[in-house]
XYZ file of C-alpha atoms in Angstrom:
514
model
C 15.350 49.100 -4.299
C 18.354 49.051 -6.627
C 18.350 46.358 -9.291
C 21.598 44.486 -10.001
C 23.169 45.299 -13.361
C 22.945 43.135 -16.450
C 26.290 42.084 -17.903
C 26.884 40.551 -21.279
C 28.436 37.084 -21.662
C 32.192 36.911 -21.535
C 32.852 39.911 -19.265
C 30.677 39.126 -16.268
C 33.417 37.704 -14.031
C 35.780 40.581 -14.757
C 33.140 43.306 -14.309
C 31.564 41.805 -11.183
C 32.561 43.650 -7.999
C 33.894 41.783 -4.980
C 30.769 42.672 -3.018
C 28.493 41.373 -5.780
C 30.501 38.153 -5.886
C 30.016 37.577 -2.182
C 26.268 38.186 -2.450
C 26.120 35.891 -5.494
C 27.778 33.149 -3.439
C 25.302 33.750 -0.603
C 22.393 33.485 -3.068
C 23.801 30.286 -4.600
C 24.254 28.662 -1.181
C 20.802 29.738 0.002
C 19.026 28.568 -3.166
C 20.684 25.179 -3.465
C 20.473 24.704 0.307
C 16.692 25.156 0.193
C 16.397 22.590 -2.577
C 18.779 20.070 -0.961
C 17.404 20.362 2.570
C 13.762 20.111 1.541
C 14.027 16.426 0.733
C 15.627 15.485 4.050
C 13.288 17.691 6.088
C 10.211 16.156 4.475
C 11.540 12.620 5.041
C 11.490 13.266 8.791
C 8.056 14.916 8.564
C 6.458 12.032 6.640
C 5.224 9.999 9.640
C 3.447 13.091 11.017
C 1.974 13.868 7.585
C 0.835 10.278 7.160
C -0.805 10.296 10.582
C -2.483 13.712 10.150
C -3.894 12.896 6.715
C -4.585 9.173 7.301
C -2.341 8.539 4.302
C -1.042 5.204 3.048
C 2.636 4.345 2.611
C 2.154 4.825 -1.145
C 0.846 8.343 -0.503
C 3.965 9.049 1.539
C 6.128 7.811 -1.314
C 4.355 10.168 -3.717
C 5.040 13.131 -1.416
C 8.744 12.440 -1.979
C 8.556 11.127 -5.533
C 6.533 13.980 -7.050
C 9.299 16.377 -5.983
C 12.106 14.078 -7.134
C 10.362 13.370 -10.444
C 10.293 16.984 -11.605
C 13.833 17.660 -10.384
C 15.189 14.550 -12.106
C 13.431 15.123 -15.417
C 14.011 18.881 -15.715
C 17.421 19.351 -14.071
C 19.321 19.450 -17.368
C 16.728 21.737 -18.955
C 16.971 24.152 -16.027
C 20.580 24.959 -16.826
C 19.774 25.689 -20.475
C 16.906 27.996 -19.497
C 19.322 30.031 -17.397
C 21.856 30.300 -20.201
C 19.197 31.444 -22.664
C 16.909 33.734 -20.656
C 19.335 34.902 -18.002
C 20.854 32.988 -15.107
C 19.701 35.407 -12.423
C 16.206 35.571 -13.916
C 15.834 31.777 -14.089
C 17.308 31.345 -10.601
C 15.000 33.988 -9.115
C 12.030 32.442 -10.909
C 12.967 29.094 -9.388
C 13.037 30.732 -5.951
C 9.588 32.275 -6.485
C 8.086 28.974 -7.677
C 9.719 27.024 -4.838
C 8.555 29.498 -2.184
C 4.943 29.695 -3.393
C 4.820 25.904 -3.704
C 6.120 25.604 -0.128
C 3.227 27.780 1.038
C 0.817 25.559 -0.931
C 2.333 22.464 0.712
C 1.873 23.925 4.203
C -1.750 24.865 3.453
C -2.631 21.600 1.671
C -6.020 20.314 2.904
C -5.385 16.762 1.743
C -2.723 14.376 0.510
C -3.541 14.849 -3.203
C -3.069 18.615 -2.962
C 0.182 18.130 -1.085
C 1.521 15.759 -3.746
C 0.729 18.256 -6.537
C 2.301 21.133 -4.597
C 5.418 19.034 -4.023
C 5.691 18.506 -7.773
C 5.609 22.276 -8.289
C 8.328 22.574 -5.647
C 10.400 20.172 -7.732
C 9.945 22.441 -10.755
C 11.386 25.336 -8.762
C 14.271 23.177 -7.502
C 15.098 22.184 -11.104
C 15.893 25.875 -11.701
C 17.649 26.460 -8.370
C 20.116 23.546 -8.357
C 21.863 24.066 -11.736
C 21.396 27.820 -11.429
C 23.423 28.010 -8.214
C 26.633 26.759 -9.829
C 25.965 28.781 -13.000
C 25.803 31.988 -10.934
C 29.104 31.175 -9.218
C 30.779 30.297 -12.523
C 29.633 33.537 -14.144
C 30.576 35.777 -11.180
C 34.006 34.380 -10.260
C 37.100 34.278 -12.503
C 38.932 30.971 -12.861
C 41.602 32.040 -10.370
C 39.109 32.152 -7.472
C 36.292 29.988 -8.781
C 37.558 26.788 -7.170
C 37.571 28.354 -3.715
C 34.034 29.683 -4.229
C 32.746 26.294 -5.339
C 34.510 24.698 -2.365
C 32.721 27.110 -0.033
C 29.428 26.307 -1.748
C 30.086 22.562 -1.329
C 31.012 22.929 2.350
C 27.856 24.869 3.171
C 25.822 22.322 1.198
C 27.201 19.663 3.533
C 26.275 21.740 6.571
C 22.772 22.237 5.153
C 22.403 18.495 4.644
C 23.378 17.918 8.267
C 21.158 20.608 9.769
C 18.117 19.928 7.567
C 16.855 16.695 9.164
C 17.496 17.950 12.713
C 15.773 21.289 12.081
C 12.892 19.556 10.328
C 12.523 17.090 13.156
C 12.504 19.897 15.750
C 9.849 21.856 13.833
C 7.653 18.788 13.393
C 8.032 17.652 16.993
C 7.547 21.037 18.701
C 5.267 22.866 16.233
C 3.713 20.849 13.394
C 4.572 19.259 10.062
C 3.349 22.432 8.324
C 6.510 24.215 9.510
C 8.680 21.822 7.512
C 7.415 23.826 4.513
C 6.766 27.235 6.103
C 10.470 27.535 6.987
C 11.104 28.080 3.265
C 8.999 31.279 3.094
C 11.376 33.769 4.777
C 14.357 32.099 3.096
C 12.703 32.321 -0.331
C 11.740 35.977 0.097
C 15.287 36.833 1.215
C 16.699 34.964 -1.769
C 14.560 36.866 -4.298
C 15.541 40.206 -2.686
C 19.251 39.322 -2.828
C 18.949 38.277 -6.482
C 17.298 41.543 -7.499
C 19.526 43.664 -5.284
C 23.085 42.392 -5.712
C 23.342 39.453 -8.148
C 24.395 40.486 -11.692
C 22.575 39.075 -14.699
C 24.455 36.929 -17.204
C 23.736 34.646 -20.124
C 25.554 31.818 -21.839
C 27.528 32.734 -24.912
C 26.003 29.703 -26.666
C 22.830 28.814 -24.823
C 21.709 26.149 -27.263
C 18.163 25.017 -27.920
C 15.717 23.922 -25.263
C 15.015 20.214 -25.671
C 11.263 20.405 -25.046
C 10.544 16.976 -26.536
C 13.244 15.371 -24.410
C 11.996 17.036 -21.229
C 8.383 15.982 -21.851
C 9.294 12.391 -22.734
C 11.640 12.040 -19.737
C 8.951 13.335 -17.380
C 6.204 11.101 -18.816
C 8.483 8.062 -18.922
C 9.726 8.362 -15.360
C 6.232 9.227 -14.084
C 4.703 6.153 -15.735
C 7.321 3.745 -14.386
C 7.203 5.224 -10.883
C 3.385 5.170 -10.826
C 3.339 1.491 -11.786
C 5.889 0.561 -9.103
C 4.217 2.536 -6.301
C 0.609 1.596 -7.032
C 1.120 -2.068 -8.005
C 1.314 -3.400 -4.402
C -2.104 -1.839 -3.695
C -3.909 -2.233 -7.057
C -2.208 -5.429 -8.233
C 0.299 -5.905 -11.044
C -2.466 -6.859 -13.459
C -4.526 -3.703 -12.874
C -5.220 -1.750 -16.069
C -3.879 1.522 -14.644
C -0.635 -0.146 -13.571
C -0.128 -1.860 -16.939
C -0.902 1.267 -18.954
C 1.367 3.449 -16.818
C 4.233 0.957 -16.740
C 4.203 0.053 -20.440
C 3.531 3.652 -21.476
C 6.383 4.894 -19.300
C 8.850 2.385 -20.724
C 7.801 3.254 -24.281
C 8.230 6.977 -23.548
C 11.752 6.346 -22.218
C 12.664 4.343 -25.348
C 11.378 7.153 -27.571
C 13.303 9.607 -25.378
C 16.557 7.783 -26.138
C 15.764 7.763 -29.874
C 14.979 11.495 -29.827
C 18.134 12.300 -27.843
C 20.263 10.385 -30.324
C 18.951 12.451 -33.249
C 18.399 15.847 -31.595
C 20.661 18.750 -32.566
C 20.884 19.950 -28.943
C 19.865 17.002 -26.705
C 19.454 17.403 -22.945
C 21.231 14.028 -22.604
C 24.119 13.814 -25.124
C 24.403 10.057 -25.670
C 27.724 10.301 -27.514
C 29.464 11.045 -24.215
C 28.677 7.521 -23.056
C 31.160 6.171 -25.582
C 33.807 7.013 -23.011
C 34.374 3.963 -20.813
C 35.118 5.894 -17.636
C 32.140 8.221 -18.093
C 29.778 5.275 -18.609
C 31.283 3.310 -15.727
C 31.155 6.260 -13.339
C 27.513 6.985 -14.146
C 26.541 3.313 -13.841
C 28.290 3.218 -10.464
C 26.456 6.425 -9.518
C 23.098 4.931 -10.458
C 23.625 1.741 -8.440
C 25.165 3.357 -5.359
C 22.762 6.291 -5.166
C 19.826 3.947 -5.738
C 20.922 2.011 -2.655
C 21.476 5.224 -0.675
C 18.372 7.171 -1.726
C 16.025 4.203 -1.615
C 17.104 2.917 1.780
C 17.407 6.294 3.536
C 13.765 7.016 2.704
C 12.699 4.240 5.081
C 15.143 4.903 7.948
C 13.100 7.780 9.496
C 9.918 5.685 9.199
C 11.606 2.856 11.111
C 13.037 5.151 13.775
C 9.820 7.125 14.387
C 7.031 4.616 13.786
C 8.743 1.448 15.058
C 11.639 2.376 17.343
C 9.736 5.221 19.051
C 12.203 8.022 18.301
C 11.021 11.611 18.253
C 11.283 13.466 14.959
C 14.300 15.465 16.188
C 16.169 12.353 17.305
C 15.374 10.614 14.018
C 16.785 13.570 12.102
C 19.896 13.620 14.285
C 20.494 9.876 13.827
C 22.204 10.497 10.474
C 24.547 13.215 11.797
C 27.484 10.763 12.129
C 27.076 9.877 8.437
C 27.082 13.533 7.335
C 29.826 14.591 9.778
C 32.206 11.884 8.574
C 31.609 12.789 4.943
C 32.203 16.471 5.719
C 35.388 15.768 7.716
C 36.956 13.358 5.221
C 36.060 15.076 1.939
C 39.440 16.802 1.568
C 41.368 13.647 2.485
C 39.425 11.639 -0.074
C 40.183 14.265 -2.717
C 43.930 13.950 -2.019
C 43.618 10.163 -2.072
C 42.848 10.322 -5.793
C 46.168 12.063 -6.441
C 48.045 9.344 -4.549
C 46.429 6.062 -5.628
C 44.128 7.103 -8.490
C 40.344 6.850 -8.604
C 39.835 3.165 -9.364
C 40.931 1.701 -6.013
C 38.782 4.061 -3.874
C 35.825 3.400 -6.184
C 36.212 -0.327 -5.553
C 36.782 -0.064 -1.799
C 34.341 2.755 -0.970
C 31.121 1.099 -2.207
C 32.185 -2.178 -0.559
C 32.496 -0.367 2.793
C 29.139 1.313 2.156
C 27.637 -2.141 1.526
C 28.797 -3.186 5.007
C 27.038 -0.097 6.388
C 23.771 -1.021 4.680
C 24.096 -4.582 5.989
C 24.536 -3.240 9.532
C 21.212 -1.420 9.175
C 19.596 -4.832 8.650
C 20.703 -6.145 12.065
C 18.610 -4.182 14.629
C 15.217 -5.520 15.646
C 12.706 -3.527 17.696
C 14.197 -1.577 20.600
C 17.766 -1.312 21.826
C 20.146 1.591 22.330
C 20.867 3.835 19.323
C 24.618 3.505 19.969
C 24.442 -0.283 19.637
C 21.969 -0.427 16.732
C 21.826 2.406 14.184
C 24.967 4.377 15.136
C 27.500 1.767 13.855
C 25.642 1.525 10.556
C 25.625 5.305 10.114
C 29.369 5.509 10.834
C 30.388 2.717 8.450
C 28.117 4.081 5.718
C 29.681 7.525 6.214
C 33.180 6.116 5.731
C 32.124 4.229 2.609
C 30.523 7.235 0.948
C 33.435 9.495 1.977
C 35.903 7.213 0.222
C 33.699 7.156 -2.886
C 32.335 10.628 -3.626
C 35.488 12.632 -4.407
C 37.018 9.959 -6.689
C 33.650 9.508 -8.386
C 33.312 13.236 -9.070
C 36.906 13.380 -10.309
C 36.339 10.457 -12.674
C 33.190 12.023 -14.131
C 34.770 15.435 -14.650
C 38.035 14.036 -16.117
C 36.316 11.624 -18.477
C 35.253 14.301 -20.983
C 36.909 17.297 -22.565
C 36.963 20.338 -20.219
C 34.601 22.114 -22.623
C 31.924 19.577 -21.613
C 32.532 19.823 -17.860
C 29.119 21.389 -17.230
C 27.371 18.672 -19.208
C 29.310 15.922 -17.403
C 28.385 17.316 -13.996
C 24.743 17.845 -14.981
C 24.330 14.332 -16.380
C 25.896 12.753 -13.290
C 23.701 14.833 -10.985
C 20.617 13.830 -12.969
C 21.641 10.148 -12.874
C 21.958 10.242 -9.081
C 18.500 11.790 -8.732
C 16.845 9.379 -11.153
C 18.460 6.538 -9.200
C 16.861 7.720 -5.963
C 13.533 8.291 -7.702
C 13.372 4.750 -9.092
C 14.823 3.136 -5.979
C 12.227 4.572 -3.586
C 9.503 3.085 -5.784
C 11.239 -0.306 -6.152
C 12.207 -0.550 -2.500
C 8.634 0.292 -1.570
C 7.524 -2.831 -3.437
C 10.159 -4.927 -1.638
C 9.292 -3.591 1.818
C 5.536 -3.888 1.252
C 5.876 -7.521 0.153
C 8.096 -8.424 3.104
C 5.752 -6.626 5.492
C 2.626 -8.346 4.109
C 4.130 -11.832 4.318
C 5.451 -11.326 7.861
C 2.247 -9.644 9.078
C -0.077 -12.402 7.882
C 2.149 -15.134 9.326
C 2.482 -13.420 12.721
C -1.221 -12.534 12.978
C -2.149 -16.154 12.255
C -0.182 -17.250 15.325
C -1.830 -14.714 17.670
C -5.390 -16.097 17.560
C -6.973 -12.639 17.559
C -10.710 -12.230 16.820
C -11.379 -12.460 13.095
C -12.786 -8.911 13.013
C -9.582 -7.527 14.538
C -7.394 -9.377 12.044
C -9.468 -8.111 9.130
C -9.320 -4.534 10.463
C -5.532 -4.732 10.699
C -5.060 -6.294 7.264
C -7.362 -3.688 5.710
C -4.824 -1.039 6.757
C -1.676 -2.877 5.694
C -1.021 -0.271 3.001
C -0.100 2.074 5.887
C 2.692 -0.300 6.999
C 3.906 0.634 10.505
C 1.338 3.456 10.617
C -1.525 0.974 11.132
C -4.029 2.061 13.803
C -5.003 -0.980 15.858
C -8.662 -1.686 16.667
C -9.782 -1.749 20.336
C -8.699 -4.905 22.121
C -5.909 -5.686 19.650
C -3.178 -3.527 21.214
C -1.003 -6.615 21.653
C -0.660 -6.757 17.869
C 1.562 -3.634 17.930
C 4.634 -5.820 18.418
C 3.550 -7.903 15.423
C 3.136 -4.831 13.223
C 6.510 -3.439 14.290
C 8.311 -6.746 13.791
C 6.698 -7.132 10.358
C 7.951 -3.692 9.306
C 11.447 -4.606 10.485
C 11.268 -7.781 8.389
C 10.538 -5.757 5.250
C 13.102 -3.106 6.244
C 15.798 -5.768 6.477
C 15.062 -6.915 2.937
C 15.431 -3.331 1.718
C 18.781 -2.890 3.473
C 20.159 -6.172 2.173
C 19.087 -5.158 -1.343
C 20.914 -1.853 -0.810
C 24.027 -3.748 0.246
C 23.815 -5.911 -2.886
C 23.526 -2.844 -5.146
C 26.526 -1.243 -3.417
C 28.595 -4.400 -3.959
C 27.520 -4.405 -7.617
C 28.670 -0.792 -7.967
C 32.059 -1.825 -6.555
C 32.275 -4.552 -9.198
C 31.394 -2.019 -11.907
C 34.270 0.181 -10.750
C 36.704 -2.736 -10.864
C 35.644 -3.740 -14.359
C 35.042 -0.398 -16.093
C 37.063 2.380 -14.403
C 40.608 2.926 -15.621
C 43.040 5.413 -14.104
C 44.607 7.829 -16.563
C 48.367 7.345 -16.925
C 50.383 9.756 -14.801
C 52.078 12.538 -16.706
C 55.652 13.596 -16.052
C 55.655 17.313 -15.242
């Protein structure tokens, strides 16, 4: 097998053949698509995983959070590793790690092993996601780079749409193991393409690797997330919860101190002196917290409460993705016409209406009258928002810092989802517990049946009812819906708050006369 050539920094785009560029684009799309789709596929597979492993809702959260934690904490470091040791090498290493971890996930004998393997998957994704754009940037000259990135973005949207449907089909017709096994042939093909046709390149000024920052960010986020996920089960006063929560917050404070003094920080704090950059990232945190946190629970509601199959649950979000895909170009032109501030005020407000619509359905009813309108309105809201938000982030800083601006914003969106899933889990669990106890008290079930149901309340809608208590299924489902509504209304509130942030902090740059 022929190995792709190594090219020194500065001449890679010029020396790269047209064929190598096309294969580089294929590799970038395949690598980032694996990383992006894995989260949505696993969301749809969670109910089957929870049922097969008798896992609690907190266990299910950790299956998602362990992956998101490593991606969030190491995303900025992943780009630096590629610049220093070789972009193709780091990208291929990410593919190897991701693929082997996927195999470990599929073969996991228990929930603890699966959670650890998912964390290793996140480590691989932290190399794949920034590496994909770095490969495109190094292979394409500026004259054709925009078109290549546009192609990459379009296929990323397609991947996001297909991922949940494909995952649902695999889970429903084969098993949840195939949600991970699907990555094996893709990962092998990706490594072969990298070695065969993708040229090697390095950054002209790779900078230092912020090891201290990466470690502190990981420990800090892990501690806070552990406290939020485990508190509903162990109690807020439990020693493990207090140690993890306080330790995590302290680690994050030290992280900020270190980043302020570091010569080459992974999070350059001086960029936040720019009002638009700070406002855009604050908006990103609030809006993506509402999106990432709430969308984690939608498949659980559809599958465990509404009775949807895994494929149908995955397809339920297709209107959301299709609208975003169809309107992305229009939204980009909208910035040129009215500026970024107005869409950033209107878009999150429309998204808030979408989240509120998700709070309306009870148990049962046609998809077209319940979850479809919410998906459509949410799709319009996010479509109006994303292009202006990206434009604001990228225009806020000097072009020389474009990579840093994009990386920071990407990391902020992922941290937002990471924290939100943990926080929303607390909200849903509390709402579920209160509603379940009140509804069970009115049913006059045998005391043993009530105790058996309450002993499983950590499984939320996945509770297995004892013999003779089948009538309590409606109570369990209605209790989950009660907690789900609280989550969606909280999401709507965060989206409204992000709209307010845009109105207060974002300022359109004055138009220049050409």
